[in-house]
PDB file of C-alpha atoms and ligand atoms in Angstrom:
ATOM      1  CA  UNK A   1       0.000   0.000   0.000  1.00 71.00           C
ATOM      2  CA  UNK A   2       1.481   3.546  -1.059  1.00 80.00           C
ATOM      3  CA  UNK A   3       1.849   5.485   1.883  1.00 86.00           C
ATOM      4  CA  UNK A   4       0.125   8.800   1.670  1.00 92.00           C
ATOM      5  CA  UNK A   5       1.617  11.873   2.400  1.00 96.00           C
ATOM      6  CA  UNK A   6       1.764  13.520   6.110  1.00 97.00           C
ATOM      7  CA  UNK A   7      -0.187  16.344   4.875  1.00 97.00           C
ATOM      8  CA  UNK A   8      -2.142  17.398   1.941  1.00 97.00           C
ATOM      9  CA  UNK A   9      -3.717  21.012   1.279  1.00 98.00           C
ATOM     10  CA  UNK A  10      -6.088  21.699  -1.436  1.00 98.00           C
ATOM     11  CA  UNK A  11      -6.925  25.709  -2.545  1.00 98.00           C
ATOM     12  CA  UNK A  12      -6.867  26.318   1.228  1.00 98.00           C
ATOM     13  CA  UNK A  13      -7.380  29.808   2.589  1.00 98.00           C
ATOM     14  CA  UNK A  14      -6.786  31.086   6.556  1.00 98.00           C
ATOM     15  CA  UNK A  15      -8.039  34.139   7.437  1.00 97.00           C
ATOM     16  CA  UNK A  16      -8.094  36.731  10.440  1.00 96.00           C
ATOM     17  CA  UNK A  17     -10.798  38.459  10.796  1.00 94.00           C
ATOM     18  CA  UNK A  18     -11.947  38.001   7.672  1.00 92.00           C
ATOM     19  CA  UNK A  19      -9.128  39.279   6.443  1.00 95.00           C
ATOM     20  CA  UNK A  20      -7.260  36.346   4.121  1.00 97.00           C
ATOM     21  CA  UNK A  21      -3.391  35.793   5.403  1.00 97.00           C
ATOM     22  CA  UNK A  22      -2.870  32.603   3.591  1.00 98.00           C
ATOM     23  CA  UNK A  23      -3.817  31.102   0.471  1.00 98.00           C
ATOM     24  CA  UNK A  24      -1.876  27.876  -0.242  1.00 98.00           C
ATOM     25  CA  UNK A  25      -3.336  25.919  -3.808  1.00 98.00           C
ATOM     26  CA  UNK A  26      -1.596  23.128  -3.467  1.00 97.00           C
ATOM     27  CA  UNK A  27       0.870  21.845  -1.008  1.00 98.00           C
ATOM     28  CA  UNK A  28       1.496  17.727  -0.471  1.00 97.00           C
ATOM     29  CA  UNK A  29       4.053  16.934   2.711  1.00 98.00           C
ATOM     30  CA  UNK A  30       5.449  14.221   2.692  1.00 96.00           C
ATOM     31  CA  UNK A  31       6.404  11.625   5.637  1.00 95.00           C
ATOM     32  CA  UNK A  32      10.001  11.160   5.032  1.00 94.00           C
ATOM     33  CA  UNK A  33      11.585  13.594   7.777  1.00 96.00           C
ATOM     34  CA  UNK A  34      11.787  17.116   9.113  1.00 98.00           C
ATOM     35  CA  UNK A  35      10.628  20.026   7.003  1.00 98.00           C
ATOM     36  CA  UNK A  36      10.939  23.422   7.064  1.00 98.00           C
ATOM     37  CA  UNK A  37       8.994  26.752   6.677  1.00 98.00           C
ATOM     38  CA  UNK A  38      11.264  29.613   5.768  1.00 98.00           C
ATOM     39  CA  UNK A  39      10.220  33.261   4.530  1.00 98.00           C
ATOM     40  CA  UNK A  40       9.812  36.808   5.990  1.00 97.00           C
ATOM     41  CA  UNK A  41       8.010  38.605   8.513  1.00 97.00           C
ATOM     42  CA  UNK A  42       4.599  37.730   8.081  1.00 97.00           C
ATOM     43  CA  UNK A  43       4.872  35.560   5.277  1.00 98.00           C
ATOM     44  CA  UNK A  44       2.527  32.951   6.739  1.00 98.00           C
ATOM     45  CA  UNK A  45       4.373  30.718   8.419  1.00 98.00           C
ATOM     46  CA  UNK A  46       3.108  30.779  12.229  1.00 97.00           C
ATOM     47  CA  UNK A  47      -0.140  30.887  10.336  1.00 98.00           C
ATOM     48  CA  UNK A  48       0.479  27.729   8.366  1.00 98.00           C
ATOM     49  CA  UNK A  49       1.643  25.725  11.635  1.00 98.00           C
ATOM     50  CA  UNK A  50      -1.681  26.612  13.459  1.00 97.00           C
ATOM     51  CA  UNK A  51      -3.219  25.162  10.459  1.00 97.00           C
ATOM     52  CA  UNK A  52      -1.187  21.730  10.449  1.00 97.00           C
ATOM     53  CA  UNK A  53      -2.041  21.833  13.999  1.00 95.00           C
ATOM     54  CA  UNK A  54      -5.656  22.225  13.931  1.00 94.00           C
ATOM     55  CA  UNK A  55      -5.716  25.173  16.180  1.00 92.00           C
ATOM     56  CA  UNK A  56      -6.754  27.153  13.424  1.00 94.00           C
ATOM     57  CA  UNK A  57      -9.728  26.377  10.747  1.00 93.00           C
ATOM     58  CA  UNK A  58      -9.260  27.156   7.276  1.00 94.00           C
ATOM     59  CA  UNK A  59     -12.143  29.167   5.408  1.00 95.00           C
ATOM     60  CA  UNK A  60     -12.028  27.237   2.228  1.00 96.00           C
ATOM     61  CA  UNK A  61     -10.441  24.245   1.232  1.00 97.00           C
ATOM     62  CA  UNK A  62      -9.220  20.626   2.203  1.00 96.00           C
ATOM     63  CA  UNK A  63      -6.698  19.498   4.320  1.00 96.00           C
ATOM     64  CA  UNK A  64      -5.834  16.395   4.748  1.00 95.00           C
ATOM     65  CA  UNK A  65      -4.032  14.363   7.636  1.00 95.00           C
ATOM     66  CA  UNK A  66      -2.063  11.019   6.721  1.00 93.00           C
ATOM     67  CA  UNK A  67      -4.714  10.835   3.964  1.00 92.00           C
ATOM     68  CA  UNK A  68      -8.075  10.970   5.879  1.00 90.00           C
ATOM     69  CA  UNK A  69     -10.066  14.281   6.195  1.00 90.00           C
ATOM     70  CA  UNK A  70      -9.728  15.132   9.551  1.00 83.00           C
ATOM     71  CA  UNK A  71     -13.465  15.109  10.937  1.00 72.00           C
ATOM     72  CA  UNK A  72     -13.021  14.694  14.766  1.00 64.00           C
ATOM     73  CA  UNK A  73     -10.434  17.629  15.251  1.00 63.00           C
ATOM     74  CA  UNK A  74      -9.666  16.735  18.694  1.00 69.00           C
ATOM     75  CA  UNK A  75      -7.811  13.152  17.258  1.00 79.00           C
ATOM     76  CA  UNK A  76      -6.101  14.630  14.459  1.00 84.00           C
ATOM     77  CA  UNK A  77      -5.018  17.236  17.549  1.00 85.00           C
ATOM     78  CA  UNK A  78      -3.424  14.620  19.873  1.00 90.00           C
ATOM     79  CA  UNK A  79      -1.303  13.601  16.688  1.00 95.00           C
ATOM     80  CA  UNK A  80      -0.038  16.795  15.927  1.00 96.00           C
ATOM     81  CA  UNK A  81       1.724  19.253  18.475  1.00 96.00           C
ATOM     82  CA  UNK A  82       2.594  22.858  18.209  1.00 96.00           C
ATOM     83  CA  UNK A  83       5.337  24.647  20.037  1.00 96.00           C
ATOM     84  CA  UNK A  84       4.090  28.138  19.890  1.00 93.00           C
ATOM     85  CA  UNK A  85       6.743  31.379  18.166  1.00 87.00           C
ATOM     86  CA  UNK A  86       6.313  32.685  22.323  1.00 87.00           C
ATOM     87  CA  UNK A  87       5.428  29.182  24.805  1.00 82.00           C
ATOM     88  CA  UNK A  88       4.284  29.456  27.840  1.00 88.00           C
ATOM     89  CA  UNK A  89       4.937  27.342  30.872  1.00 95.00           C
ATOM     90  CA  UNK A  90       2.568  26.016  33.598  1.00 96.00           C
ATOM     91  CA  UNK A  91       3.016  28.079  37.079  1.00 97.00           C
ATOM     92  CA  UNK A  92       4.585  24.854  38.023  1.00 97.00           C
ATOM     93  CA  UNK A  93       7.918  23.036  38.549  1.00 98.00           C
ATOM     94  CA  UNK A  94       9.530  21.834  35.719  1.00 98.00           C
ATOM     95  CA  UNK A  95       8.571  17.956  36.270  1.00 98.00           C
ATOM     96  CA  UNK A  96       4.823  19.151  36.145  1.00 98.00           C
ATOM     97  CA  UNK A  97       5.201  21.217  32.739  1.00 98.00           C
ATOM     98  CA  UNK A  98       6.714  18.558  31.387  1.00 98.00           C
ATOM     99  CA  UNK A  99       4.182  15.655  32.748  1.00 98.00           C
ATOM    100  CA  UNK A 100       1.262  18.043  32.068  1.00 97.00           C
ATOM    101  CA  UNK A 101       0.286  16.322  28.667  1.00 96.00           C
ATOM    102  CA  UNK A 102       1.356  12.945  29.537  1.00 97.00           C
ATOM    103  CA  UNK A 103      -1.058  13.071  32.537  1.00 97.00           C
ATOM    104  CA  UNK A 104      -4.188  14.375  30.084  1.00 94.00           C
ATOM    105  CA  UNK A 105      -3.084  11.245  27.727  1.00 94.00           C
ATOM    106  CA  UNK A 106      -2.945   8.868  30.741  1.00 95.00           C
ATOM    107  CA  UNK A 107       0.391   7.708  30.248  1.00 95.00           C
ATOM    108  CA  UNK A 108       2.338   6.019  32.961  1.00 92.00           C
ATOM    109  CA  UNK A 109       6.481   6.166  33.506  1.00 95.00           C
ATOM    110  CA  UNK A 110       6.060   9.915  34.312  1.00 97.00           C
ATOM    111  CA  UNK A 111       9.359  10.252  35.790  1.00 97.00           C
ATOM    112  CA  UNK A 112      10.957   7.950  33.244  1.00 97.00           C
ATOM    113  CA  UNK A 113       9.015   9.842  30.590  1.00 97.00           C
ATOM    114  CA  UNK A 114      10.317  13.320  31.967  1.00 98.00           C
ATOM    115  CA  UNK A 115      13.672  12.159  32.267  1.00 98.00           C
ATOM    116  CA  UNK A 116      14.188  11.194  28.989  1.00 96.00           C
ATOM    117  CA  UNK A 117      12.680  14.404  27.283  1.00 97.00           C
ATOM    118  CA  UNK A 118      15.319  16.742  29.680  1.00 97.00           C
ATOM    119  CA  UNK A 119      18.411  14.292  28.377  1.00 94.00           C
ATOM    120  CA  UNK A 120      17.050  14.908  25.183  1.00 93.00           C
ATOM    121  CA  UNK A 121      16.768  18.781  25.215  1.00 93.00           C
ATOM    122  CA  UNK A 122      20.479  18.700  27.288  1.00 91.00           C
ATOM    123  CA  UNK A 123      18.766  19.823  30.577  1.00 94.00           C
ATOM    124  CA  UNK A 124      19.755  18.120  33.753  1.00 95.00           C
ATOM    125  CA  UNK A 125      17.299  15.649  35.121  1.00 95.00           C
ATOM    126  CA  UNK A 126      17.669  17.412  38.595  1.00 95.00           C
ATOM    127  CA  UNK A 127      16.411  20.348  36.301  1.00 96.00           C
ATOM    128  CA  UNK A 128      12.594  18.566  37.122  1.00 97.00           C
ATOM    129  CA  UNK A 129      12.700  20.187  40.318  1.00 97.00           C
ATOM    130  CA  UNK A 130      12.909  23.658  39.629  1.00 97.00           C
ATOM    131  CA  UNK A 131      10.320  26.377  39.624  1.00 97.00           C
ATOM    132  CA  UNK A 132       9.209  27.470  36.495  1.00 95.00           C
ATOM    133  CA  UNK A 133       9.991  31.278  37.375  1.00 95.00           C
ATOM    134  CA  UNK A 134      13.941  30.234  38.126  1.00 96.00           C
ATOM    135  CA  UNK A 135      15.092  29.830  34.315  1.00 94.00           C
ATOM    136  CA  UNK A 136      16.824  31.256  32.160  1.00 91.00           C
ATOM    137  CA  UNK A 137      14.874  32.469  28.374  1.00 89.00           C
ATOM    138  CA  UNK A 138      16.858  29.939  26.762  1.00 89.00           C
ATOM    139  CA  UNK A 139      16.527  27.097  29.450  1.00 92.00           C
ATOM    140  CA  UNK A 140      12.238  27.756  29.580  1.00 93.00           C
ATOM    141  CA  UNK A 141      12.279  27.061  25.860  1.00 93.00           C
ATOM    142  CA  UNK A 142      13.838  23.914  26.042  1.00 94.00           C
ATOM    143  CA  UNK A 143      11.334  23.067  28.758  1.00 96.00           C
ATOM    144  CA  UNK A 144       8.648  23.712  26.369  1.00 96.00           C
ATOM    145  CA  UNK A 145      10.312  22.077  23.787  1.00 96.00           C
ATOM    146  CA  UNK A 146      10.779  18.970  25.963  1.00 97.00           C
ATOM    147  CA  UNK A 147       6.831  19.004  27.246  1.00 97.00           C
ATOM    148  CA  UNK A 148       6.390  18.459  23.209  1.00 97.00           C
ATOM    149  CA  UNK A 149       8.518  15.719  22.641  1.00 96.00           C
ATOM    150  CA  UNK A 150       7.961  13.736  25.442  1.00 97.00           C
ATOM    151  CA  UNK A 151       4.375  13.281  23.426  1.00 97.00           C
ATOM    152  CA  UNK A 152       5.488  11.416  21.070  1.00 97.00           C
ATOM    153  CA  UNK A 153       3.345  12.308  18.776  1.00 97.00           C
ATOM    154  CA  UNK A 154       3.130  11.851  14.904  1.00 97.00           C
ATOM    155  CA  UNK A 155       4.399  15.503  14.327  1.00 98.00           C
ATOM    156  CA  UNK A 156       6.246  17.809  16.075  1.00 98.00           C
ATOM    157  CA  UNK A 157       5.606  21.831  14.987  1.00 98.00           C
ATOM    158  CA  UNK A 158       8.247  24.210  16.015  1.00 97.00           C
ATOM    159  CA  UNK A 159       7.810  27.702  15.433  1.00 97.00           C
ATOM    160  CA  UNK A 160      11.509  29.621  15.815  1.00 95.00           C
ATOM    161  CA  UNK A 161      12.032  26.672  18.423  1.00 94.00           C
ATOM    162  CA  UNK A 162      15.969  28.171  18.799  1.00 93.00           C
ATOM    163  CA  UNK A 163      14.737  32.132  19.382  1.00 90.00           C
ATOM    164  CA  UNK A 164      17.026  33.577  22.607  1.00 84.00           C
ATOM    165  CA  UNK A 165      18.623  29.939  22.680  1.00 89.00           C
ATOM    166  CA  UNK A 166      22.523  30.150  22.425  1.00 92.00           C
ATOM    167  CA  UNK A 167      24.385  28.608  19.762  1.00 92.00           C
ATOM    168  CA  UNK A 168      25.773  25.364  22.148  1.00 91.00           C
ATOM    169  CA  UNK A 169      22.392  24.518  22.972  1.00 90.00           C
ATOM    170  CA  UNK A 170      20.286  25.288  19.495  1.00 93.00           C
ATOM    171  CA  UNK A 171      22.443  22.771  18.719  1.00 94.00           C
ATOM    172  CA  UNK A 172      21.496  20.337  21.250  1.00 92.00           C
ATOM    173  CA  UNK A 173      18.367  21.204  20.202  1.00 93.00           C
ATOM    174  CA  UNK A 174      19.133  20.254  16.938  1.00 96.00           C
ATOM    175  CA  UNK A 175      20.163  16.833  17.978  1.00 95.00           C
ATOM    176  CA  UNK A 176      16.686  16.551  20.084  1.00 95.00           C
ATOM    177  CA  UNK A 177      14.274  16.920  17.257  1.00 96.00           C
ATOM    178  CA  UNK A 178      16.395  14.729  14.792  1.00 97.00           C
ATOM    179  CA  UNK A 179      16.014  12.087  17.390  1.00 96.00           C
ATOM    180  CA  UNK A 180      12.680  12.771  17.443  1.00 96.00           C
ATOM    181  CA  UNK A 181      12.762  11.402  14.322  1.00 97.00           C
ATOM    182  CA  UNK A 182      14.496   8.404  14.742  1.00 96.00           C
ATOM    183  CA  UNK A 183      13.068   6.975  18.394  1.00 95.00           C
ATOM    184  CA  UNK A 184       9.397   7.390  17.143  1.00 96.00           C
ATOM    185  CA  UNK A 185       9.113   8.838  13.464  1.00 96.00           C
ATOM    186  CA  UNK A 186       7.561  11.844  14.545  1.00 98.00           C
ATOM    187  CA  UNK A 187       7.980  14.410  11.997  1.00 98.00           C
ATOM    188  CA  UNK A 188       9.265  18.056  12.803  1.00 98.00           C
ATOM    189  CA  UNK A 189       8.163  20.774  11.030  1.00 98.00           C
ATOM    190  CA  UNK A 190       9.514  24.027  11.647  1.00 98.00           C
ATOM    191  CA  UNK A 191       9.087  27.609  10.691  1.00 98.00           C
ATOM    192  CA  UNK A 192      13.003  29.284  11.597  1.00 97.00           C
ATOM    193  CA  UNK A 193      14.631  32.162  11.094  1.00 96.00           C
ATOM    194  CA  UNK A 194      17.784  30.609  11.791  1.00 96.00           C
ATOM    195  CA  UNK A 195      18.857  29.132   8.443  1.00 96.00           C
ATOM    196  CA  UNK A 196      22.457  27.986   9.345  1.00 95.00           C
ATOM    197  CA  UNK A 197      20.846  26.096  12.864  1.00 96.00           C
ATOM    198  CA  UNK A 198      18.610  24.813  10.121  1.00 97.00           C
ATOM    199  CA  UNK A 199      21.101  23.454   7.923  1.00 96.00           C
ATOM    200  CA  UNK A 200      21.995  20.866  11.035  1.00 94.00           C
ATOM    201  CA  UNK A 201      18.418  19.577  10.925  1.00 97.00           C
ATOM    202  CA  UNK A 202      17.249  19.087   7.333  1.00 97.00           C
ATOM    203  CA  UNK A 203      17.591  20.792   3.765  1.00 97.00           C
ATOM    204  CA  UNK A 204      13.432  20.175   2.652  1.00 97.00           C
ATOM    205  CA  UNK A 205      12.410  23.671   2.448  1.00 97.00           C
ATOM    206  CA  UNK A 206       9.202  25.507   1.661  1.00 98.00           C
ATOM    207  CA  UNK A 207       9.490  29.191   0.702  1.00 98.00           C
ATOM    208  CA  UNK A 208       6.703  30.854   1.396  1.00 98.00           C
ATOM    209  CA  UNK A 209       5.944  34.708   0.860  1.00 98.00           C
ATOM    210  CA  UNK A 210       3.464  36.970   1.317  1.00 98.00           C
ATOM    211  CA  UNK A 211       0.830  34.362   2.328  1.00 98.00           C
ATOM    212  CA  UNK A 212       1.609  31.576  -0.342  1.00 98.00           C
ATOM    213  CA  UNK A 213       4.251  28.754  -0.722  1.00 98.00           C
ATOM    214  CA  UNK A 214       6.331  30.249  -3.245  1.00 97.00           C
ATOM    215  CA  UNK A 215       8.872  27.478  -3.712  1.00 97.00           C
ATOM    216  CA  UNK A 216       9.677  23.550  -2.329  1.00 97.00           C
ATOM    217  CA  UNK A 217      12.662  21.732  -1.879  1.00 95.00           C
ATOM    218  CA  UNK A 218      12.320  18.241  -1.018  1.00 90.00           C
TER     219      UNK A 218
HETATM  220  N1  ATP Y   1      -3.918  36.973  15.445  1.00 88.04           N
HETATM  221  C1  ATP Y   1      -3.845  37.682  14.311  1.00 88.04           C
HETATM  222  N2  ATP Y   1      -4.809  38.567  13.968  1.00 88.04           N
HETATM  223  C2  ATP Y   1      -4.739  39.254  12.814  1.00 88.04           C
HETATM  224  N3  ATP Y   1      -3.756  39.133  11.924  1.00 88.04           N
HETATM  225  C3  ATP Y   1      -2.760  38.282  12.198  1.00 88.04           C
HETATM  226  C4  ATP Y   1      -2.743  37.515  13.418  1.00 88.04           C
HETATM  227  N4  ATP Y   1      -1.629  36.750  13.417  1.00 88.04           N
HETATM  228  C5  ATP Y   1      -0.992  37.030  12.277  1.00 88.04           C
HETATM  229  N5  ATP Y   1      -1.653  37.946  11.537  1.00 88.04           N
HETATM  230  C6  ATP Y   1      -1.265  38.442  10.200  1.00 88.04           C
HETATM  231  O1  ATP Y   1      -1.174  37.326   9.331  1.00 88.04           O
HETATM  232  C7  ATP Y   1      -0.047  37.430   8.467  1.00 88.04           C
HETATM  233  C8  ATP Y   1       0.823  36.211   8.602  1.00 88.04           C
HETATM  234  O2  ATP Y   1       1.351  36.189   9.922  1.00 88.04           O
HETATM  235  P1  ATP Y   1       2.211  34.983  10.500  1.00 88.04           P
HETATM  236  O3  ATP Y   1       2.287  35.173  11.955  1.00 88.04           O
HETATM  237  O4  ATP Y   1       1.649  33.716   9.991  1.00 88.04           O
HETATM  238  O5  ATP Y   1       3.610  35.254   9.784  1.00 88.04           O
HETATM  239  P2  ATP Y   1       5.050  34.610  10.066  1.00 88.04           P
HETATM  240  O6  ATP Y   1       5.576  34.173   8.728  1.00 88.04           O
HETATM  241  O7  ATP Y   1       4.954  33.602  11.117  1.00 88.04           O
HETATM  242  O8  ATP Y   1       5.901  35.872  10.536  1.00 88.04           O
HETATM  243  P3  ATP Y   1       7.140  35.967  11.594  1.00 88.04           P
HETATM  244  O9  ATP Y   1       8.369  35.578  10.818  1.00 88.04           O
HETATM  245  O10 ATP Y   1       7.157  37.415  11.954  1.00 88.04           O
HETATM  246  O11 ATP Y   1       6.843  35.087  12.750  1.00 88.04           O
HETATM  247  C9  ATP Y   1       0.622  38.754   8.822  1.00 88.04           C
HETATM  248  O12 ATP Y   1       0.203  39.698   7.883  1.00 88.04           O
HETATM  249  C10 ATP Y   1       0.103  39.078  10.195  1.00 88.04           C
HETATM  250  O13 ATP Y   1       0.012  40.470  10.384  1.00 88.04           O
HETATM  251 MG1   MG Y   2       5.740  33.488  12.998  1.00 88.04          MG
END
């Protein structure tokens, strides 16, 4: 059986207040590894991962998830996970920001679980203790980052994931994603800035400008 692709958008258009932001004709993304979203200030990028996310309904148009239409949002949701352009943690330690999701999935291994995703982002595991108001910028985005991956889930949406993170540990966070990847195929998708961090993760690219995907390299 031909495996279809991750996502599939047909004459799609998001708007805000009735006010159209993105208009994407045709876009297929396919399930062979991370991908990225590159283009200027407001090109449509954060817009676009809201979309993939289904935090945001389109107007018009189809979108597609791992072939299917997806009717019951709230599924498609718990497959795909969005680290927002400006996260926000829980008014809680560290452990519980990180466990948060697991809980609402009712996974077990918490501890294990959390462990793992702060190795994975390079954080100490004795990091689980802290107070979310004792971090650093850098250090509260890898939290967030790690309270994504530890999901598991099918994709993995970054938006400027490596924003106030210094080059040492963008790159760890480089290395966290890709293994993403490998441990459990989930797919990152990322809209960056940072094109030489991005060169570390993968080389697919969609351009996209002024509200449309103006070029892909797969
Ligand atoms: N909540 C909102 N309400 C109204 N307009 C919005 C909202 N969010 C974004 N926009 C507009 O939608 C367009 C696309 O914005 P979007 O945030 O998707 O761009 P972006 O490519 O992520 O930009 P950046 O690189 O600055 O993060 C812009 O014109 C922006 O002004
Ligand atoms: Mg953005």
């Amino acid at each position: 059986m031909i495996k279809p692709p991750l996502y599939e958008l047909k004459n799609i258009v998001c708007a805000y207040e009735d006010e159209p932001v993105l208009q994407v004709d045709s876009l297929s993304i396919p399930d062979e590894g991370p991908v990225a979203f590159v283009g200027h200030n407001g090109s449509g990028k954060s817009t676009l991962l809201k979309l993939l996310s289904f935090l945001l309904p389109q107007v018009s148009g189809e979108l597609r998830f791992l072939g299917e239409l997806p009717d019951k949002r709230d599924d498609a949701r718990l497959q795909a996970t969005l680290l927002l352009q400006e996260p926000y943690l829980l008014r809680r330690s560290v452990f519980e920001n990180i466990a948060y999701g697991l809980r609402a999935r009712g996974e077990t291994s918490l501890r294990e679980r959390v462990a793992e995703a702060l190795e994975m982002t390079g954080l100490p595991v004795d990091f689980a203790r802290r107070e979310w108001y004792r971090l650093s910028g850098g250090e509260a985005r890898r939290v967030a980052l790690a309270s994504r991956l530890v999901l598991r889930t099918k994709v993995l949406l970054l938006d400027e994931p490596t924003a106030n993170v210094d080059e040492e540990n963008a790159q760890l966070m480089a290395e966290a994603v890709l293994d993403a990847w490998k441990r459990w195929n989930t797919t990152p998708l990322i809209a960056t800035h940072d094109l030489q961090w991005l060169d570390a993760v993968t080389q697919r690219r969609i351009f996209m400008r002024r509200g449309k995907v103006e070029r892909i390299v797969y």
